[in-house]
PDB file of C-alpha atoms in Angstrom:
ATOM      1  CA  MET A   1     -31.347  -5.091   5.162  1.00  0.00           C
ATOM      2  CA  GLU A   2     -30.050  -1.988   3.243  1.00  0.00           C
ATOM      3  CA  ALA A   3     -27.601  -1.412   6.117  1.00  0.00           C
ATOM      4  CA  PHE A   4     -26.128  -4.999   5.824  1.00  0.00           C
ATOM      5  CA  LEU A   5     -25.831  -4.933   2.015  1.00  0.00           C
ATOM      6  CA  VAL A   6     -24.324  -1.397   1.746  1.00  0.00           C
ATOM      7  CA  SER A   7     -21.818  -2.157   4.635  1.00  0.00           C
ATOM      8  CA  THR A   8     -20.892  -5.445   3.154  1.00  0.00           C
ATOM      9  CA  GLY A   9     -20.296  -4.069  -0.334  1.00  0.00           C
ATOM     10  CA  LEU A  10     -18.468  -0.937   0.622  1.00  0.00           C
ATOM     11  CA  VAL A  11     -16.177  -2.679   3.108  1.00  0.00           C
ATOM     12  CA  ALA A  12     -15.397  -5.464   0.630  1.00  0.00           C
ATOM     13  CA  LEU A  13     -14.482  -3.050  -2.112  1.00  0.00           C
ATOM     14  CA  ALA A  14     -12.372  -0.943   0.221  1.00  0.00           C
ATOM     15  CA  GLU A  15     -10.654  -3.964   1.637  1.00  0.00           C
ATOM     16  CA  ILE A  16      -9.169  -5.192  -1.649  1.00  0.00           C
ATOM     17  CA  GLY A  17      -5.529  -4.140  -1.839  1.00  0.00           C
ATOM     18  CA  ASP A  18      -5.689  -2.831   1.733  1.00  0.00           C
ATOM     19  CA  LYS A  19      -2.867  -3.314   4.339  1.00  0.00           C
ATOM     20  CA  THR A  20      -5.113  -5.844   6.102  1.00  0.00           C
ATOM     21  CA  MET A  21      -5.436  -7.971   2.942  1.00  0.00           C
ATOM     22  CA  LEU A  22      -1.637  -7.830   2.522  1.00  0.00           C
ATOM     23  CA  LEU A  23      -1.299  -8.932   6.054  1.00  0.00           C
ATOM     24  CA  ALA A  24      -3.671 -11.912   5.380  1.00  0.00           C
ATOM     25  CA  ILE A  25      -1.547 -12.778   2.487  1.00  0.00           C
ATOM     26  CA  MET A  26       1.789 -12.512   4.407  1.00  0.00           C
ATOM     27  CA  LEU A  27       0.440 -14.580   7.307  1.00  0.00           C
ATOM     28  CA  SER A  28      -0.747 -17.301   5.086  1.00  0.00           C
ATOM     29  CA  ALA A  29       2.407 -17.438   3.197  1.00  0.00           C
ATOM     30  CA  ALA A  30       4.520 -17.652   6.262  1.00  0.00           C
ATOM     31  CA  TRP A  31       2.461 -20.014   8.412  1.00  0.00           C
ATOM     32  CA  ARG A  32       0.254 -21.908   6.031  1.00  0.00           C
ATOM     33  CA  ARG A  33      -2.407 -22.370   8.720  1.00  0.00           C
ATOM     34  CA  PRO A  34      -5.545 -20.925   7.178  1.00  0.00           C
ATOM     35  CA  LEU A  35      -8.177 -22.028   9.935  1.00  0.00           C
ATOM     36  CA  PRO A  36      -6.605 -20.057  12.813  1.00  0.00           C
ATOM     37  CA  ILE A  37      -5.723 -17.141  10.523  1.00  0.00           C
ATOM     38  CA  LEU A  38      -9.361 -16.898   9.266  1.00  0.00           C
ATOM     39  CA  LEU A  39     -10.675 -17.083  12.859  1.00  0.00           C
ATOM     40  CA  GLY A  40      -8.348 -14.517  14.021  1.00  0.00           C
ATOM     41  CA  ILE A  41      -9.531 -12.160  11.197  1.00  0.00           C
ATOM     42  CA  LEU A  42     -13.036 -12.848  12.138  1.00  0.00           C
ATOM     43  CA  VAL A  43     -12.706 -12.195  15.891  1.00  0.00           C
ATOM     44  CA  ALA A  44     -10.489  -9.167  15.372  1.00  0.00           C
ATOM     45  CA  THR A  45     -12.942  -7.736  12.687  1.00  0.00           C
ATOM     46  CA  LEU A  46     -15.998  -8.254  14.989  1.00  0.00           C
ATOM     47  CA  ALA A  47     -14.305  -6.520  17.937  1.00  0.00           C
ATOM     48  CA  ASN A  48     -12.854  -3.626  15.777  1.00  0.00           C
ATOM     49  CA  HIS A  49     -15.930  -2.923  13.725  1.00  0.00           C
ATOM     50  CA  GLY A  50     -18.134  -3.479  16.797  1.00  0.00           C
ATOM     51  CA  PHE A  51     -16.294  -0.578  18.502  1.00  0.00           C
ATOM     52  CA  ALA A  52     -16.300   1.532  15.377  1.00  0.00           C
ATOM     53  CA  ALA A  53     -20.228   1.074  14.822  1.00  0.00           C
ATOM     54  CA  LEU A  54     -20.850   1.804  18.440  1.00  0.00           C
ATOM     55  CA  ALA A  55     -18.845   4.992  18.260  1.00  0.00           C
ATOM     56  CA  GLY A  56     -20.591   6.007  14.965  1.00  0.00           C
ATOM     57  CA  SER A  57     -23.979   5.310  16.634  1.00  0.00           C
ATOM     58  CA  VAL A  58     -23.036   7.512  19.668  1.00  0.00           C
ATOM     59  CA  LEU A  59     -21.821  10.314  17.335  1.00  0.00           C
ATOM     60  CA  ALA A  60     -25.135  10.211  15.446  1.00  0.00           C
ATOM     61  CA  ARG A  61     -27.181  10.659  18.539  1.00  0.00           C
ATOM     62  CA  PHE A  62     -25.263  13.998  19.434  1.00  0.00           C
ATOM     63  CA  MET A  63     -25.871  15.539  15.981  1.00  0.00           C
ATOM     64  CA  ASP A  64     -28.992  16.487  14.249  1.00  0.00           C
ATOM     65  CA  GLY A  65     -30.002  15.152  10.667  1.00  0.00           C
ATOM     66  CA  ASP A  66     -28.341  17.840   8.731  1.00  0.00           C
ATOM     67  CA  TRP A  67     -25.075  17.785  10.621  1.00  0.00           C
ATOM     68  CA  ILE A  68     -24.599  14.033  10.562  1.00  0.00           C
ATOM     69  CA  ARG A  69     -25.480  13.954   6.795  1.00  0.00           C
ATOM     70  CA  TRP A  70     -22.738  16.376   5.948  1.00  0.00           C
ATOM     71  CA  VAL A  71     -20.292  14.638   8.189  1.00  0.00           C
ATOM     72  CA  VAL A  72     -20.911  11.208   6.784  1.00  0.00           C
ATOM     73  CA  GLY A  73     -21.188  12.350   3.305  1.00  0.00           C
ATOM     74  CA  VAL A  74     -17.871  14.352   3.362  1.00  0.00           C
ATOM     75  CA  ALA A  75     -16.363  11.332   5.235  1.00  0.00           C
ATOM     76  CA  PHE A  76     -17.378   9.059   2.315  1.00  0.00           C
ATOM     77  CA  LEU A  77     -15.842  11.520  -0.255  1.00  0.00           C
ATOM     78  CA  GLY A  78     -12.713  11.399   1.712  1.00  0.00           C
ATOM     79  CA  PHE A  79     -12.775   7.523   1.766  1.00  0.00           C
ATOM     80  CA  ALA A  80     -13.029   7.827  -1.981  1.00  0.00           C
ATOM     81  CA  VAL A  81      -9.688   9.703  -2.020  1.00  0.00           C
ATOM     82  CA  TRP A  82      -8.142   7.472   0.590  1.00  0.00           C
ATOM     83  CA  ALA A  83      -9.123   4.273  -1.352  1.00  0.00           C
ATOM     84  CA  LEU A  84      -6.978   5.565  -4.345  1.00  0.00           C
ATOM     85  CA  ILE A  85      -3.731   5.428  -2.090  1.00  0.00           C
ATOM     86  CA  PRO A  86      -2.272   1.894  -2.115  1.00  0.00           C
ATOM     87  CA  ASP A  87      -1.257   0.219   1.251  1.00  0.00           C
ATOM     88  CA  ARG A  88       2.143  -1.540   1.672  1.00  0.00           C
ATOM     89  CA  MET A  89       3.313  -3.797   4.146  1.00  0.00           C
ATOM     90  CA  ASP A  90       7.176  -3.629   4.910  1.00  0.00           C
ATOM     91  CA  GLU A  91       7.591  -6.326   7.475  1.00  0.00           C
ATOM     92  CA  ALA A  92       7.295 -10.023   7.278  1.00  0.00           C
ATOM     93  CA  PRO A  93       5.380 -11.802   9.882  1.00  0.00           C
ATOM     94  CA  ASP A  94       7.357 -13.655  12.861  1.00  0.00           C
ATOM     95  CA  ARG A  95       7.666 -17.260  11.993  1.00  0.00           C
ATOM     96  CA  THR A  96       8.380 -18.411  15.595  1.00  0.00           C
ATOM     97  CA  GLU A  97       4.950 -19.522  16.951  1.00  0.00           C
ATOM     98  CA  ARG A  98       3.053 -21.910  14.778  1.00  0.00           C
ATOM     99  CA  THR A  99       0.701 -23.532  17.034  1.00  0.00           C
ATOM    100  CA  PHE A 100      -3.003 -23.251  16.325  1.00  0.00           C
ATOM    101  CA  SER A 101      -3.395 -20.838  19.363  1.00  0.00           C
ATOM    102  CA  GLY A 102      -0.207 -18.795  18.632  1.00  0.00           C
ATOM    103  CA  VAL A 103      -1.350 -18.263  14.836  1.00  0.00           C
ATOM    104  CA  PHE A 104      -4.856 -17.406  16.091  1.00  0.00           C
ATOM    105  CA  TRP A 105      -3.791 -14.863  18.816  1.00  0.00           C
ATOM    106  CA  THR A 106      -1.087 -13.251  16.695  1.00  0.00           C
ATOM    107  CA  THR A 107      -3.435 -12.895  13.677  1.00  0.00           C
ATOM    108  CA  THR A 108      -6.347 -11.451  16.034  1.00  0.00           C
ATOM    109  CA  ALA A 109      -3.944  -8.972  17.771  1.00  0.00           C
ATOM    110  CA  ALA A 110      -2.300  -7.936  14.397  1.00  0.00           C
ATOM    111  CA  PHE A 111      -5.699  -7.500  12.513  1.00  0.00           C
ATOM    112  CA  PHE A 112      -7.202  -5.657  15.362  1.00  0.00           C
ATOM    113  CA  LEU A 113      -4.345  -3.148  15.644  1.00  0.00           C
ATOM    114  CA  ILE A 114      -3.846  -2.735  11.990  1.00  0.00           C
ATOM    115  CA  GLU A 115      -7.386  -1.969  11.357  1.00  0.00           C
ATOM    116  CA  MET A 116      -7.363   0.855  13.972  1.00  0.00           C
ATOM    117  CA  GLY A 117      -8.072   4.007  12.156  1.00  0.00           C
ATOM    118  CA  ASP A 118      -8.326   2.267   8.824  1.00  0.00           C
ATOM    119  CA  LYS A 119     -10.642   3.363   6.126  1.00  0.00           C
ATOM    120  CA  THR A 120     -12.958   0.291   6.571  1.00  0.00           C
ATOM    121  CA  GLN A 121     -12.904   1.038  10.408  1.00  0.00           C
ATOM    122  CA  VAL A 122     -13.924   4.641   9.971  1.00  0.00           C
ATOM    123  CA  ALA A 123     -16.299   3.557   7.158  1.00  0.00           C
ATOM    124  CA  THR A 124     -18.054   1.132   9.611  1.00  0.00           C
ATOM    125  CA  ALA A 125     -18.406   4.091  12.199  1.00  0.00           C
ATOM    126  CA  MET A 126     -20.020   6.323   9.547  1.00  0.00           C
ATOM    127  CA  LEU A 127     -22.252   3.566   8.128  1.00  0.00           C
ATOM    128  CA  ALA A 128     -23.491   2.942  11.780  1.00  0.00           C
ATOM    129  CA  ALA A 129     -24.119   6.708  12.091  1.00  0.00           C
ATOM    130  CA  GLN A 130     -25.876   6.838   8.907  1.00  0.00           C
ATOM    131  CA  PHE A 131     -28.089   3.766   9.259  1.00  0.00           C
ATOM    132  CA  GLN A 132     -28.470   3.699  12.980  1.00  0.00           C
ATOM    133  CA  ASN A 133     -28.551  -0.152  12.865  1.00  0.00           C
ATOM    134  CA  LEU A 134     -25.482  -1.408  14.720  1.00  0.00           C
ATOM    135  CA  PRO A 135     -25.895  -5.210  14.296  1.00  0.00           C
ATOM    136  CA  LEU A 136     -26.528  -5.052  10.552  1.00  0.00           C
ATOM    137  CA  VAL A 137     -23.720  -2.647   9.958  1.00  0.00           C
ATOM    138  CA  VAL A 138     -21.098  -4.742  12.094  1.00  0.00           C
ATOM    139  CA  ALA A 139     -22.430  -8.036  10.457  1.00  0.00           C
ATOM    140  CA  GLY A 140     -22.176  -6.535   6.887  1.00  0.00           C
ATOM    141  CA  SER A 141     -18.721  -4.888   7.495  1.00  0.00           C
ATOM    142  CA  THR A 142     -17.489  -8.166   9.035  1.00  0.00           C
ATOM    143  CA  LEU A 143     -18.696 -10.011   6.065  1.00  0.00           C
ATOM    144  CA  GLY A 144     -17.094  -7.548   3.700  1.00  0.00           C
ATOM    145  CA  MET A 145     -13.741  -8.068   5.452  1.00  0.00           C
ATOM    146  CA  MET A 146     -14.082 -11.838   5.361  1.00  0.00           C
ATOM    147  CA  LEU A 147     -15.192 -11.873   1.647  1.00  0.00           C
ATOM    148  CA  VAL A 148     -11.889 -10.340   0.743  1.00  0.00           C
ATOM    149  CA  ASN A 149      -9.579 -11.689   3.321  1.00  0.00           C
ATOM    150  CA  GLY A 150     -10.849 -15.199   3.277  1.00  0.00           C
ATOM    151  CA  PRO A 151      -9.763 -15.886  -0.264  1.00  0.00           C
ATOM    152  CA  ALA A 152      -6.577 -13.935   0.433  1.00  0.00           C
ATOM    153  CA  VAL A 153      -5.700 -16.388   3.139  1.00  0.00           C
ATOM    154  CA  LEU A 154      -6.648 -19.389   1.091  1.00  0.00           C
ATOM    155  CA  LEU A 155      -4.849 -18.273  -2.074  1.00  0.00           C
ATOM    156  CA  GLY A 156      -1.883 -16.674  -0.373  1.00  0.00           C
ATOM    157  CA  GLU A 157       0.623 -14.828  -2.472  1.00  0.00           C
ATOM    158  CA  THR A 158      -0.862 -15.921  -5.715  1.00  0.00           C
ATOM    159  CA  ALA A 159      -3.854 -13.647  -5.157  1.00  0.00           C
ATOM    160  CA  ALA A 160      -1.846 -10.565  -4.808  1.00  0.00           C
ATOM    161  CA  LYS A 161       0.039 -11.288  -8.186  1.00  0.00           C
ATOM    162  CA  ARG A 162      -3.212 -11.904 -10.173  1.00  0.00           C
ATOM    163  CA  LEU A 163      -5.831  -9.481  -9.030  1.00  0.00           C
ATOM    164  CA  PRO A 164      -5.810  -6.106 -10.952  1.00  0.00           C
ATOM    165  CA  LEU A 165      -5.648  -4.037  -7.632  1.00  0.00           C
ATOM    166  CA  ALA A 166      -5.498  -0.526  -9.431  1.00  0.00           C
ATOM    167  CA  TRP A 167      -8.833  -1.210 -11.055  1.00  0.00           C
ATOM    168  CA  ILE A 168     -10.356  -2.565  -7.954  1.00  0.00           C
ATOM    169  CA  ARG A 169      -9.005   0.433  -5.992  1.00  0.00           C
ATOM    170  CA  LEU A 170     -10.745   2.729  -8.509  1.00  0.00           C
ATOM    171  CA  ALA A 171     -13.928   0.792  -8.069  1.00  0.00           C
ATOM    172  CA  ALA A 172     -13.792   1.228  -4.259  1.00  0.00           C
ATOM    173  CA  ALA A 173     -13.149   4.849  -4.622  1.00  0.00           C
ATOM    174  CA  ALA A 174     -16.153   5.282  -7.051  1.00  0.00           C
ATOM    175  CA  GLY A 175     -18.348   3.346  -4.536  1.00  0.00           C
ATOM    176  CA  PHE A 176     -17.266   5.534  -1.598  1.00  0.00           C
ATOM    177  CA  ALA A 177     -17.733   8.719  -3.764  1.00  0.00           C
ATOM    178  CA  ALA A 178     -21.145   7.715  -5.048  1.00  0.00           C
ATOM    179  CA  THR A 179     -22.204   6.943  -1.389  1.00  0.00           C
ATOM    180  CA  GLY A 180     -20.923  10.330  -0.253  1.00  0.00           C
ATOM    181  CA  VAL A 181     -22.711  12.135  -3.064  1.00  0.00           C
ATOM    182  CA  TRP A 182     -25.951  10.146  -2.348  1.00  0.00           C
ATOM    183  CA  ILE A 183     -25.914  10.998   1.284  1.00  0.00           C
ATOM    184  CA  LEU A 184     -25.131  14.640   0.771  1.00  0.00           C
ATOM    185  CA  LEU A 185     -27.901  15.076  -1.985  1.00  0.00           C
ATOM    186  CA  LEU A 186     -30.542  12.538  -1.045  1.00  0.00           C
ATOM    187  CA  GLY A 187     -29.727  11.588   2.657  1.00  0.00           C
TER     188      GLY A 187
END
């Protein structure tokens, strides 16, 4: 259960103000079709974080306890710094295909690709390496993504204007740093 809760919390905190959250807001504002957007985010996140967790689990099998502890701990300290860097989206989504299927597949593809190499994907890989529980890490990281992106889709642009993203970004950085220190010292 610890793997699920830690994955949910860290990914949710890291996702606030992230480029995928901004994409969710942009898609919602452009298409006003929340159901296919939410389903697209869910499918993309399950696939992306499933691959990331599998990669992290495989990595952990090739490293002994001390190496994996140092790699994961230092990675989380890096995520702490990375979380302080705001993401920006420069392009508006295409408004041409507004069918349920078109919105769903566009959202799925966009989220899957934009999440590649993102801090939440890398964090999912490191969490899977640390906890060695792929299903709980993927479920937790996916829930964390949905806890942030769901309201972003439902609230659209209003959410971006009212959330104190700088403070939330600091909270995410603190969470990553605390996790990194915890793994290095106690892991």
